[in-house]
PDB file of C-alpha atoms and ligand atoms in Angstrom:
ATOM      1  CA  UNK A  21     -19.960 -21.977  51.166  1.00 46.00           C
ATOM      2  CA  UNK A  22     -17.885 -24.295  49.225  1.00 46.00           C
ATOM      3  CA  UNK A  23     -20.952 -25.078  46.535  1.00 50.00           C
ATOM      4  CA  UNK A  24     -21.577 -21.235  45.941  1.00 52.00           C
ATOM      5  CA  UNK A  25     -17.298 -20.719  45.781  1.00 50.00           C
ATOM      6  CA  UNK A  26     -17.274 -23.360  43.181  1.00 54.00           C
ATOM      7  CA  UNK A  27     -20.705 -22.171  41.152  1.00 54.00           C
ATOM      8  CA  UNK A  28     -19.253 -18.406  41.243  1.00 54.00           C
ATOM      9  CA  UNK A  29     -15.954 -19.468  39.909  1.00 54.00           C
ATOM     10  CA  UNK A  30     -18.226 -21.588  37.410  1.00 58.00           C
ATOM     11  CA  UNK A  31     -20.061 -18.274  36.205  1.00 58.00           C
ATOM     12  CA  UNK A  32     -17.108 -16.055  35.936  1.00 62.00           C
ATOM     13  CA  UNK A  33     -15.390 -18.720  33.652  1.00 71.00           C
ATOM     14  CA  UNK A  34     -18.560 -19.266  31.774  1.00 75.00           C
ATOM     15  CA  UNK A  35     -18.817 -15.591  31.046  1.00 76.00           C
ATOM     16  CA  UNK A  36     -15.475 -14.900  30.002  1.00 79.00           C
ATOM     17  CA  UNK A  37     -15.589 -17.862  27.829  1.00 81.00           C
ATOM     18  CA  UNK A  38     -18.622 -16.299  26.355  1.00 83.00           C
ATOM     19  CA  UNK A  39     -16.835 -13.507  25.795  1.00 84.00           C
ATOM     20  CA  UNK A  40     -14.025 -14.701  24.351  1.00 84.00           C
ATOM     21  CA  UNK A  41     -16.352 -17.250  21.676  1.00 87.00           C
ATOM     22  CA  UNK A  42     -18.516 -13.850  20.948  1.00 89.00           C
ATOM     23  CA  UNK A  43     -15.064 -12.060  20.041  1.00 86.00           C
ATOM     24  CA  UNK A  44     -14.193 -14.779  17.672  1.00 87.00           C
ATOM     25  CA  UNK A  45     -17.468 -14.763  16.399  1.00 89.00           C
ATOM     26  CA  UNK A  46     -17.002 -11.019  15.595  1.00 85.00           C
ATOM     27  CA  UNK A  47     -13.292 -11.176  14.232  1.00 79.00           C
ATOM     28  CA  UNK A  48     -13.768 -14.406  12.242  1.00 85.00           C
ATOM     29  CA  UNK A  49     -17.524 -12.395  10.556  1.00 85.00           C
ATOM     30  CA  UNK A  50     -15.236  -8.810   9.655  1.00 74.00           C
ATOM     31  CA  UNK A  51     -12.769 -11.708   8.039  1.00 74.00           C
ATOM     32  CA  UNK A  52     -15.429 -12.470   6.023  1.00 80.00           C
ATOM     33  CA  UNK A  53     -16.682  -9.588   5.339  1.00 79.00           C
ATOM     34  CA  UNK A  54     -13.061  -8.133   4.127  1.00 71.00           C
ATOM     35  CA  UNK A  55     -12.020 -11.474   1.953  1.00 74.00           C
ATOM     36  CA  UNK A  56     -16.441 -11.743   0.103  1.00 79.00           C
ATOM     37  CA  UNK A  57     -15.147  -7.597  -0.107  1.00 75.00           C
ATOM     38  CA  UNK A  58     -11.504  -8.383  -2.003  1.00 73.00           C
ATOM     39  CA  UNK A  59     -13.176 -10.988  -4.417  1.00 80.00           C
ATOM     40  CA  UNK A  60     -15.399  -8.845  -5.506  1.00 81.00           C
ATOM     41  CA  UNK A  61     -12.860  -6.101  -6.092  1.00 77.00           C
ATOM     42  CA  UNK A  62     -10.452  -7.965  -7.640  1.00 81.00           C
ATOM     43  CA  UNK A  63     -13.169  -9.410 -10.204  1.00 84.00           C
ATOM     44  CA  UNK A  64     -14.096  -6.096 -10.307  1.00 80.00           C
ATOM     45  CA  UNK A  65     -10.372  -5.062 -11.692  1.00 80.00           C
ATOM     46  CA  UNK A  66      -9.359  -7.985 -13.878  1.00 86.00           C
ATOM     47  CA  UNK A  67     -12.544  -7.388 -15.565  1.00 87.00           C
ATOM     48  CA  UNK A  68     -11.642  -4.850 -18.013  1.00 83.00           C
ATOM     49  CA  UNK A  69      -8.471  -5.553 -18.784  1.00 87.00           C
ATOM     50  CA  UNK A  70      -9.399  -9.577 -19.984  1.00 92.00           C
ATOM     51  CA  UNK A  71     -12.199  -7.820 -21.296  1.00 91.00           C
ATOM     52  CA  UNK A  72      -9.904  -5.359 -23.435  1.00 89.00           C
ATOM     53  CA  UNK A  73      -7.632  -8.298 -24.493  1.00 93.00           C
ATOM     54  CA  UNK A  74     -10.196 -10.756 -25.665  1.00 94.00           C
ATOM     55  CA  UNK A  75     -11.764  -8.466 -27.855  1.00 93.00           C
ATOM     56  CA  UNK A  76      -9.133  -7.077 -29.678  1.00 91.00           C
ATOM     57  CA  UNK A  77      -7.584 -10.698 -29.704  1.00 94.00           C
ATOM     58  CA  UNK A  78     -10.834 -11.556 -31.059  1.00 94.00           C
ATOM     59  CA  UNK A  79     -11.220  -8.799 -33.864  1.00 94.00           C
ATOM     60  CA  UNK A  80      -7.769 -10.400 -34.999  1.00 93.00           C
ATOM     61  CA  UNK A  81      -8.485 -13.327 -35.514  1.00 94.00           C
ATOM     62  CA  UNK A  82     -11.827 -12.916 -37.351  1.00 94.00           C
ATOM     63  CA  UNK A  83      -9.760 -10.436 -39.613  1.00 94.00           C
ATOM     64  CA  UNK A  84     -12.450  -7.772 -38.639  1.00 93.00           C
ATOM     65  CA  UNK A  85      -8.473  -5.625 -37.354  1.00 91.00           C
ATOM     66  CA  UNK A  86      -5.611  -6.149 -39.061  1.00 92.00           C
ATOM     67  CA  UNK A  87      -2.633  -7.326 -36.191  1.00 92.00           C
ATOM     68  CA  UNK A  88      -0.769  -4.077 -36.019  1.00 93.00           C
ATOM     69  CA  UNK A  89       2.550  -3.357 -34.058  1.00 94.00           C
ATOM     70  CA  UNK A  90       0.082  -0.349 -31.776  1.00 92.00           C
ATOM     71  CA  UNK A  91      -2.788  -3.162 -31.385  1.00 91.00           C
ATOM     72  CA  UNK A  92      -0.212  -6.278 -30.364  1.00 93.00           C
ATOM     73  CA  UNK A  93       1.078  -3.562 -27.610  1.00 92.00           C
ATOM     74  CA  UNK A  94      -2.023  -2.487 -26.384  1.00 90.00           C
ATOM     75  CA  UNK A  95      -3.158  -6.222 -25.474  1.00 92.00           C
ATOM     76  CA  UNK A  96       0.637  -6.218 -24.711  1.00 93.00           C
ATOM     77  CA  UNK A  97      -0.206  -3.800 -22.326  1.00 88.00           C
ATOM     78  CA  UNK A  98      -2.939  -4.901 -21.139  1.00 89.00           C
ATOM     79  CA  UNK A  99      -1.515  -8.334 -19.934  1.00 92.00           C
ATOM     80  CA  UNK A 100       1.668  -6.704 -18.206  1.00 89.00           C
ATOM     81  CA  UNK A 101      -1.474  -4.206 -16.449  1.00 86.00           C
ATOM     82  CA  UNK A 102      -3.006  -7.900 -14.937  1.00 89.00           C
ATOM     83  CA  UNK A 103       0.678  -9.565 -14.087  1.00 90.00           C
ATOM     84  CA  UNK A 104       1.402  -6.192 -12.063  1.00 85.00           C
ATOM     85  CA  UNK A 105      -2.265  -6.875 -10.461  1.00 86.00           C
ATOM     86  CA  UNK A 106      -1.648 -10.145  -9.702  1.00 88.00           C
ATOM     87  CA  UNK A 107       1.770  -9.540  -8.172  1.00 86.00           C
ATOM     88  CA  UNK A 108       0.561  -6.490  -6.090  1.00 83.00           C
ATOM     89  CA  UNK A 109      -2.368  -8.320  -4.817  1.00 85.00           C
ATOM     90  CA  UNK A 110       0.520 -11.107  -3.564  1.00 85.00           C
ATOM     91  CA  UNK A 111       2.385  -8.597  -1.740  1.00 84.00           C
ATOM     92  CA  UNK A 112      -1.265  -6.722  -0.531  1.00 83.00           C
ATOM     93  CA  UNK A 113      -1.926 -10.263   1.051  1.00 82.00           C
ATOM     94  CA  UNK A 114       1.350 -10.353   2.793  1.00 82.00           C
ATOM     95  CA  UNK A 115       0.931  -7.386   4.233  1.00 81.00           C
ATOM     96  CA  UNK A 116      -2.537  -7.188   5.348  1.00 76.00           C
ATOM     97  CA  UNK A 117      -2.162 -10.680   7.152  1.00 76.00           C
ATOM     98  CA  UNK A 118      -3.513 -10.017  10.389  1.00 68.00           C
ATOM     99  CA  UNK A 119      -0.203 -11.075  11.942  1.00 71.00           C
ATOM    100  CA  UNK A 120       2.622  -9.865   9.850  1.00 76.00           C
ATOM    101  CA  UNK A 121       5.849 -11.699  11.221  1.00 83.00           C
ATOM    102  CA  UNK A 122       8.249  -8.786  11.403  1.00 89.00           C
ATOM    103  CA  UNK A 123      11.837  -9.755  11.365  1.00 91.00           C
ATOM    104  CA  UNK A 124      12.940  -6.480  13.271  1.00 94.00           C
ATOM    105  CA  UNK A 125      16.748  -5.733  12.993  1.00 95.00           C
ATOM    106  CA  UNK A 126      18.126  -2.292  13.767  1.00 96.00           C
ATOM    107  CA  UNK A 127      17.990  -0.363  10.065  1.00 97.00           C
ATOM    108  CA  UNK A 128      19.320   2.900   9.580  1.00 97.00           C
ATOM    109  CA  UNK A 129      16.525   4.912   7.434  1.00 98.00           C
ATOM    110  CA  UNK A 130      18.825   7.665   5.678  1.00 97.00           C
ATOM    111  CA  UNK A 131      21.197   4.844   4.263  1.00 97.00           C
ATOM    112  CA  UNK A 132      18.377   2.466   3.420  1.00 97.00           C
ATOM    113  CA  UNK A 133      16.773   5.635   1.664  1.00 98.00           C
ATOM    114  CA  UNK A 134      19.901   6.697  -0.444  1.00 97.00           C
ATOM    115  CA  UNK A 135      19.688   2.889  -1.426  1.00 96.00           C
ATOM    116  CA  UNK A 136      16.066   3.280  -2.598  1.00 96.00           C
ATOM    117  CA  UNK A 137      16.987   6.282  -4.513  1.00 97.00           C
ATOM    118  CA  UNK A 138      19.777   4.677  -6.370  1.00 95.00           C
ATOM    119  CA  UNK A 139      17.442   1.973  -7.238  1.00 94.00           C
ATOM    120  CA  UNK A 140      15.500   4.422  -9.167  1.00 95.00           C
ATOM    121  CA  UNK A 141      17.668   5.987 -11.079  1.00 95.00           C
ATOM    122  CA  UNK A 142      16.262   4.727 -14.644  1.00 94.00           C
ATOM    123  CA  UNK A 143      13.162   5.703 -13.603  1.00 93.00           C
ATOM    124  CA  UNK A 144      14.237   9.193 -12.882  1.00 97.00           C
ATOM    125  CA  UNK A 145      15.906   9.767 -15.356  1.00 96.00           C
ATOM    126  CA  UNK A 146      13.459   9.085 -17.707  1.00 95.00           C
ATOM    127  CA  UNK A 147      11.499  12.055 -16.890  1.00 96.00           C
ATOM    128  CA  UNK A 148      14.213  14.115 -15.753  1.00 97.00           C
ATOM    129  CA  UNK A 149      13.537  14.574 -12.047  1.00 97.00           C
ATOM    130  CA  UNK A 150      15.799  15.360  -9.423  1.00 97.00           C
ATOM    131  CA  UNK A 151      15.780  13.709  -6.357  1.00 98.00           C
ATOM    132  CA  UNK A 152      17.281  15.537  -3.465  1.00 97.00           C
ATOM    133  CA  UNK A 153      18.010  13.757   0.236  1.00 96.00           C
ATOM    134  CA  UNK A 154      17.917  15.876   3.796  1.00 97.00           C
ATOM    135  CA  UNK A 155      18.101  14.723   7.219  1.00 95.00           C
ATOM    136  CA  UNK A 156      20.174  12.843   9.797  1.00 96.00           C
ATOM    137  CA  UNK A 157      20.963   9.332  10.498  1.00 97.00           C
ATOM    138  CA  UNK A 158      18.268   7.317  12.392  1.00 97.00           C
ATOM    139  CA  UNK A 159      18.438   3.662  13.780  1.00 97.00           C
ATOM    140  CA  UNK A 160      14.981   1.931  14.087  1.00 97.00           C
ATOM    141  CA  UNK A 161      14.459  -1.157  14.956  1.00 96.00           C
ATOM    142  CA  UNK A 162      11.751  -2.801  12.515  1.00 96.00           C
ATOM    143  CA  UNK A 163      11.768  -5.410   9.397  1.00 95.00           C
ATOM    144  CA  UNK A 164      14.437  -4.153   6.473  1.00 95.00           C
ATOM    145  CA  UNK A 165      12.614  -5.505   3.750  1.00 92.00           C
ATOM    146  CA  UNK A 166       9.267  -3.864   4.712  1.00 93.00           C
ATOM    147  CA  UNK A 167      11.231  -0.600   5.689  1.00 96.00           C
ATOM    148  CA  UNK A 168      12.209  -0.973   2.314  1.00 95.00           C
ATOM    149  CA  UNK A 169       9.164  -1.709   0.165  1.00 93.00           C
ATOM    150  CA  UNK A 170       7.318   0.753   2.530  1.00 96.00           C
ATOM    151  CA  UNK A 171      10.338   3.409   0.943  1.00 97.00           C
ATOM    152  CA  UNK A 172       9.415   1.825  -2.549  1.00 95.00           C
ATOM    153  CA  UNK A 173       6.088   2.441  -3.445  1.00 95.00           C
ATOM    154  CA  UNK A 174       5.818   5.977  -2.206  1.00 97.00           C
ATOM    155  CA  UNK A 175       9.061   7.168  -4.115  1.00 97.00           C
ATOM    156  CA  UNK A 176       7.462   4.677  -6.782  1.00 95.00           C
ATOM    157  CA  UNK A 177       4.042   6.789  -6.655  1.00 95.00           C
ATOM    158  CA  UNK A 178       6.302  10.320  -6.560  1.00 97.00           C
ATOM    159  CA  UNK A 179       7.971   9.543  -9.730  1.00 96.00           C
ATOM    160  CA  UNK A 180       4.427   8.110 -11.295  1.00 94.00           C
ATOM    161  CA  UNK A 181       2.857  11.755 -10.085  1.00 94.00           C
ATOM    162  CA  UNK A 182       5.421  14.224 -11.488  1.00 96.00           C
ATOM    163  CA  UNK A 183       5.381  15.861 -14.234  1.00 96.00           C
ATOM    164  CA  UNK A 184       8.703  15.798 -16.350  1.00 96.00           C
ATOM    165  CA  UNK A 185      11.678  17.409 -15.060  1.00 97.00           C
ATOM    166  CA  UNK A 186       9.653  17.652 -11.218  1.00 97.00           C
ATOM    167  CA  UNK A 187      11.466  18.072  -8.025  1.00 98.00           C
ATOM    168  CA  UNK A 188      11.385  15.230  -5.580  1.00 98.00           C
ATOM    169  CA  UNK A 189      12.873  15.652  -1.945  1.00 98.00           C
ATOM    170  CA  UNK A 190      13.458  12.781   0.454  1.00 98.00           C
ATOM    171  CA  UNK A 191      14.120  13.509   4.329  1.00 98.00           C
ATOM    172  CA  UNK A 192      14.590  11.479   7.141  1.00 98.00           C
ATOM    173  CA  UNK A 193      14.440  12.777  10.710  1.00 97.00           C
ATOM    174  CA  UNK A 194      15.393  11.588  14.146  1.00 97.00           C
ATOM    175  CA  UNK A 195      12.525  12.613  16.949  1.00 95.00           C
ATOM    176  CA  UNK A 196      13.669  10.555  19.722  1.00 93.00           C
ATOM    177  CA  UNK A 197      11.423   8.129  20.384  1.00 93.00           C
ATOM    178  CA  UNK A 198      10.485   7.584  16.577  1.00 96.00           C
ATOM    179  CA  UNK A 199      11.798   8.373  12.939  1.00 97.00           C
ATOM    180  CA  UNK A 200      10.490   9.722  10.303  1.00 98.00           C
ATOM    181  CA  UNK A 201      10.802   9.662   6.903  1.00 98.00           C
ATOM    182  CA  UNK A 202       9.214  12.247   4.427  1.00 98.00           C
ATOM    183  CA  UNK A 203       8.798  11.785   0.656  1.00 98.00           C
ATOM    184  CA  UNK A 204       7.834  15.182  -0.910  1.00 98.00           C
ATOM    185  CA  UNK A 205       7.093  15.824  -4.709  1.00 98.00           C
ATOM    186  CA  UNK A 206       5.546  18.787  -6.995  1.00 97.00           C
ATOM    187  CA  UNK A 207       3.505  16.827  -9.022  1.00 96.00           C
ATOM    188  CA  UNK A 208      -0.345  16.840  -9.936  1.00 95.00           C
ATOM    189  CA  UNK A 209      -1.140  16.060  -6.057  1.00 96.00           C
ATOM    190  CA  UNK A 210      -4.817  15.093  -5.018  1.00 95.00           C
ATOM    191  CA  UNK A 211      -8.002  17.195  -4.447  1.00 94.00           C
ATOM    192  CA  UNK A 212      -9.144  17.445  -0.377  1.00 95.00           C
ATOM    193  CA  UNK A 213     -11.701  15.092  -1.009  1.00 93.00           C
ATOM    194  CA  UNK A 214      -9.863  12.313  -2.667  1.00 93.00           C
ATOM    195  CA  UNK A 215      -7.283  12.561  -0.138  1.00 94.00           C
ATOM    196  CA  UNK A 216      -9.124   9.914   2.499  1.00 91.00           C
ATOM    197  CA  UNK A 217      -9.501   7.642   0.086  1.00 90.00           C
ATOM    198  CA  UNK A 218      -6.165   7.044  -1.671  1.00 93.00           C
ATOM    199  CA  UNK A 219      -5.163   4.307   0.927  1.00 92.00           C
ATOM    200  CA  UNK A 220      -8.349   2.209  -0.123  1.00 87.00           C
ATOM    201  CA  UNK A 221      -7.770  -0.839  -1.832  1.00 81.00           C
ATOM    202  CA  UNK A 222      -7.863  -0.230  -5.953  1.00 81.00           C
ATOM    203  CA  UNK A 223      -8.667   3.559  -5.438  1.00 84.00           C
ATOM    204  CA  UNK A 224      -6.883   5.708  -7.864  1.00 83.00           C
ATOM    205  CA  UNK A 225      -7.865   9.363  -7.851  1.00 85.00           C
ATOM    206  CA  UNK A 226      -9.752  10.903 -10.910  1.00 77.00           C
ATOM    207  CA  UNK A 227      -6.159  12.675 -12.621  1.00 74.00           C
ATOM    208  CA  UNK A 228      -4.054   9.472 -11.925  1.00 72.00           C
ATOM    209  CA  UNK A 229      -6.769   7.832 -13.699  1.00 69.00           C
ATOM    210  CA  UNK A 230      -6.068   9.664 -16.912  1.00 61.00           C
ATOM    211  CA  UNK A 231      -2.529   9.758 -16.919  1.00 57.00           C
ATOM    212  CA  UNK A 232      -1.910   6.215 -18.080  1.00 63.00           C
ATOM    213  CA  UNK A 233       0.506   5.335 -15.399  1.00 64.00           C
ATOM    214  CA  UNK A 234      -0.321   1.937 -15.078  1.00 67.00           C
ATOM    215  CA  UNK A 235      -1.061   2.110 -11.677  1.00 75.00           C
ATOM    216  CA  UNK A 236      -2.909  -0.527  -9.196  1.00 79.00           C
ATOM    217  CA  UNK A 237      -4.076   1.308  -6.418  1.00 84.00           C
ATOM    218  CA  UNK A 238      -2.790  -1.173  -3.885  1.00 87.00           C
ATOM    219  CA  UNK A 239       0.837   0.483  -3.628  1.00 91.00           C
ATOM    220  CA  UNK A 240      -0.833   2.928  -0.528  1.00 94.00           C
ATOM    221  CA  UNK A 241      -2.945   0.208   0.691  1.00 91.00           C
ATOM    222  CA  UNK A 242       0.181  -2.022   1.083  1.00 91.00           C
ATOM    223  CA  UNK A 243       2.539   1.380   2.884  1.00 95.00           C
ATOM    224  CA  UNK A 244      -0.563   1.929   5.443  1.00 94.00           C
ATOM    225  CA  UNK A 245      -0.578  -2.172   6.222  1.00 91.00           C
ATOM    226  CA  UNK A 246       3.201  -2.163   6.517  1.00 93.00           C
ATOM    227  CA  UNK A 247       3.264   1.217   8.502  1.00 96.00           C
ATOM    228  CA  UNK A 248       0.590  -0.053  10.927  1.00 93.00           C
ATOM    229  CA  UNK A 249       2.464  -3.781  11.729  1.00 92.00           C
ATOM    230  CA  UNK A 250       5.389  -1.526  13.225  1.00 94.00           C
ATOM    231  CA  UNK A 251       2.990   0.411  15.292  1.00 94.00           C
ATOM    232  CA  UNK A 252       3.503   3.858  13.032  1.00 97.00           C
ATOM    233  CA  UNK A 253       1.194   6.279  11.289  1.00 97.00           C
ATOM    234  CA  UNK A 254       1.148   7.459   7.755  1.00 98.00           C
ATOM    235  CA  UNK A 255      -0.179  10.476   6.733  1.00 98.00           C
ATOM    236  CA  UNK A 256      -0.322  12.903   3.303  1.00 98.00           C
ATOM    237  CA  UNK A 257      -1.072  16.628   2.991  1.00 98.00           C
ATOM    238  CA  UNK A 258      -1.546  17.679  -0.268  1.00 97.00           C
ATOM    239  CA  UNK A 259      -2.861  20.271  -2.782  1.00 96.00           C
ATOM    240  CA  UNK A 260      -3.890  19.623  -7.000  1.00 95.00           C
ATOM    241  CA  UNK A 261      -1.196  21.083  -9.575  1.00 94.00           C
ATOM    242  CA  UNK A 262       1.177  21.583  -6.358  1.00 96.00           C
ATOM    243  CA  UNK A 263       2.294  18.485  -5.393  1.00 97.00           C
ATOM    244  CA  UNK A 264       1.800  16.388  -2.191  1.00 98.00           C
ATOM    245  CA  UNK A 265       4.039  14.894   1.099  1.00 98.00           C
ATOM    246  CA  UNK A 266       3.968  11.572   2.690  1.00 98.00           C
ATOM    247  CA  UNK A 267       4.962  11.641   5.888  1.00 98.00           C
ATOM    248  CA  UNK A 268       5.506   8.258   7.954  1.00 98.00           C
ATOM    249  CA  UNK A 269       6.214   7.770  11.699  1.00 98.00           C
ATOM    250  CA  UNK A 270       7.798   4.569  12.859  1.00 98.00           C
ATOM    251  CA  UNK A 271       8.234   4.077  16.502  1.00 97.00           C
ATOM    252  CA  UNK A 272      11.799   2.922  17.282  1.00 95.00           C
ATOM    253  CA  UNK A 273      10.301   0.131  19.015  1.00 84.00           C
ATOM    254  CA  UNK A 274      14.048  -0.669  20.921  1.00 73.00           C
ATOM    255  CA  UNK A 275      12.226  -2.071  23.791  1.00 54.00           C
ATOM    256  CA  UNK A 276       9.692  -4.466  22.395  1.00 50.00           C
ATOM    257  CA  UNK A 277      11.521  -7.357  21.701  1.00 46.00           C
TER     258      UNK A 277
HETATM  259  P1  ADP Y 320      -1.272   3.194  -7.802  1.00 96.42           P
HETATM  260  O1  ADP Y 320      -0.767   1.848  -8.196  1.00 96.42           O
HETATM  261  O2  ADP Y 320      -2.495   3.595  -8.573  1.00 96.42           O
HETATM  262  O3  ADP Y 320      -0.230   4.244  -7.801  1.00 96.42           O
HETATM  263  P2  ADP Y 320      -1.441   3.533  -4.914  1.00 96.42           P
HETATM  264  O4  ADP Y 320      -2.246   2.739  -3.931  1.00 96.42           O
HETATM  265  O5  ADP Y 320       0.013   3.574  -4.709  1.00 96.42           O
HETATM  266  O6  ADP Y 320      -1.843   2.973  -6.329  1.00 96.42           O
HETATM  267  O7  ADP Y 320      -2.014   5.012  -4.899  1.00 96.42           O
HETATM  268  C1  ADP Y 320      -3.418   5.216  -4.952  1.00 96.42           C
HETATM  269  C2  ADP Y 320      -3.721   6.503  -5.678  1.00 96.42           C
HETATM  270  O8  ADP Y 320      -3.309   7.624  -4.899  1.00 96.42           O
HETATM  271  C3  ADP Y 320      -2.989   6.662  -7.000  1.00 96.42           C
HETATM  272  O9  ADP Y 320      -3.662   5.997  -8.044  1.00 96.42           O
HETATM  273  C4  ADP Y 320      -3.006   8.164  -7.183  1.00 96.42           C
HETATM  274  O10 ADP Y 320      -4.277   8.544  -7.648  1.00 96.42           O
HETATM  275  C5  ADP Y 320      -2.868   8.668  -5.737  1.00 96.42           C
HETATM  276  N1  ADP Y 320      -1.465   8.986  -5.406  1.00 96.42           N
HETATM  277  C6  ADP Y 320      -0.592   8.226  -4.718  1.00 96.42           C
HETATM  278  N2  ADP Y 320       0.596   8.852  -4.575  1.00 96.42           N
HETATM  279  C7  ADP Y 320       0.477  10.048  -5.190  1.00 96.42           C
HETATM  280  C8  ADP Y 320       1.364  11.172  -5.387  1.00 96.42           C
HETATM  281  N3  ADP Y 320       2.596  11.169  -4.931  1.00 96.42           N
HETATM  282  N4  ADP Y 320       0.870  12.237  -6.074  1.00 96.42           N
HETATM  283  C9  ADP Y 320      -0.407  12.256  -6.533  1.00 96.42           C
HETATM  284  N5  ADP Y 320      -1.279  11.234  -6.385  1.00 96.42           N
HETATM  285  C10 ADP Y 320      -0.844  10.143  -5.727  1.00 96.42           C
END
C-alpha cells in the first residue's frame, strides 16, 4: 500500500509539473511572438521617417535642393516625429510589462483631473477649445503617476482630434465600488469599423492620418495597458464628424493590498 501511496503521489506531482513546464512553454512562445511582432513594427515605423530625412539631407548636400528654412523644418520635423517614437515606445514598454509594479496610494480622480487640465492649457488654447469639468469627488486606490498619464494621453488625443474652437468635457463619477472617469470631445471621431482597432499598437485611423498631428499610435495602446494593471476596462463610443467618449472604469481596489 505504501509503494502505490508513494507512486500516486509521484504521478500527481509529475503531472502538475508537466503542467506547469507546458504553461511556461506557452507564455514564454506568446512572449515571443509579441516582442519578433514589436520589432517588426517598430522597423516598420522608423522606416519612413529616416527614410524622409536622408533623402532630403541627401538632395542638400549634392546641391540637387537648395537648404531652405520649409526643407530644414520638415527633416526638423521629421526627427522630433522619431524622438516622440522612441520616447512613446519607452513608456509602451513600461506599461505593457507583464507585471507592472503599481505603487497604489489613495488618489482623488476629480482633483488629479483639474490638474491634468491645467497642464494643458497652452495646448488649448492654441486651438481655442474649452474644456469643461463635471462630477464628484472619488478616492481610488491605484498608482498616481499612471492615473495620471492614463488622464494624459486621452485629453492629449481630445485636443489632437478637435477641430478649432471644439468643446471638450471631462467627468468623473463615483459608482461605489469603482470610478470613472469620462473624457468627451466633438471632434472628427472614428468610423464603426476603425473603432476596434485604435488600441492596437501604431494604428492611427485613416482621418488622423491626414491631419498631420504628429501622432504615434501608442498613446491608446499605453491607456488600455495602464487601465488593465488596475483591473479596469476602457471603452470608446463614437461617431465620424461628431466626436467620440472614452470612458474608463477603475475598480477602487481598497481591499487588495
Ligand atoms: P496617436 O499618437 O496617433 O494619437 P493613439 O494610440 O493615442 O495614437 O490613438 C490611436 C488612434 O486613434 C489615433 O491615431 C486616432 O486615429 C484615433 N483616436 C484616438 N483618440 C481619438 C479621439 N479623441 N478622436 C478621434 N480619433 C481618436
Amino acid at each position: 500500500y505504501e509503494i502505490r501511496f508513494k507512486s500516486q503521489i509521484g504521478t500527481i506531482e509529475l503531472h502538475e509539473l508537466t503542467q506547469a513546464v507546458n504553461h511556461m512553454a506557452e507564455s514564454l512562445e506568446r512572449q515571443e511572438r509579441l516582442r519578433k511582432r514589436m520589432t517588426t513594427d517598430v522597423a516598420h515605423e522608423l522606416r519612413t521617417p529616416l527614410a524622409n530625412v536622408s533623402s532630403h539631407l541627401e538632395a542638400i548636400l549634392e546641391g540637387v535642393w537648395k537648404p531652405t528654412p520649409e526643407r530644414l523644418q520638415g527633416c526638423y520635423d521629421e526627427i522630433q516625429r522619431i524622438s516622440r517614437l522612441v520616447s512613446d515606445l519607452e513608456g509602451l514598454s513600461q506599461a505593457e510589462k507583464e507585471y507592472v509594479t503599481l505603487e497604489k496610494e489613495p488618489v482623488e480622480l476629480l482633483t488629479l483631473a483639474y490638474t491634468v487640465r491645467d497642464s494643458f492649457e497652452q495646448e488649448l488654447a492654441s486651438k481655442s477649445l474649452s474644456c469643461s469639468m463635471t462630477g464628484e469627488t472619488c478616492t481610488v486606490y491605484a498608482d498616481a503617476k499612471r492615473i495620471r498619464q492614463i488622464m494624459d494621453n486621452l485629453l492629449s488625443n481630445a485636443i489632437k482630434y478637435s477641430y478649432e474652437g471644439g468643446e471638450i468635457h471631462i467627468s468623473v463619477h463615483d459608482f461605489g465600488e469603482s470610478g470613472v472617469l469620462e473624457v468627451e470631445d466633438d471632434g472628427i471621431g472614428i468610423s464603426q469599423e476603425e473603432i476596434p482597432l485604435i488600441f492596437e499598437r501604431f494604428y492611427r485611423t485613416d482621418k488622423s492620418r491626414s491631419r498631420k498631428t504628429g501622432g504615434t499610435g501608442v498613446g491608446l495602446t499605453i491607456v488600455k495597458a495602464l487601465v488593465q494593471a488596475h483591473g479596469g476596462k476602457v471603452t470608446v463610443e463614437s461617431e465620424t464628424e461628431k466626436g467620440s467618449r472614452f470612458t474608463v472604469v477603475l475598480p477602487k481596489g481598497e481591499d487588495d493590498e
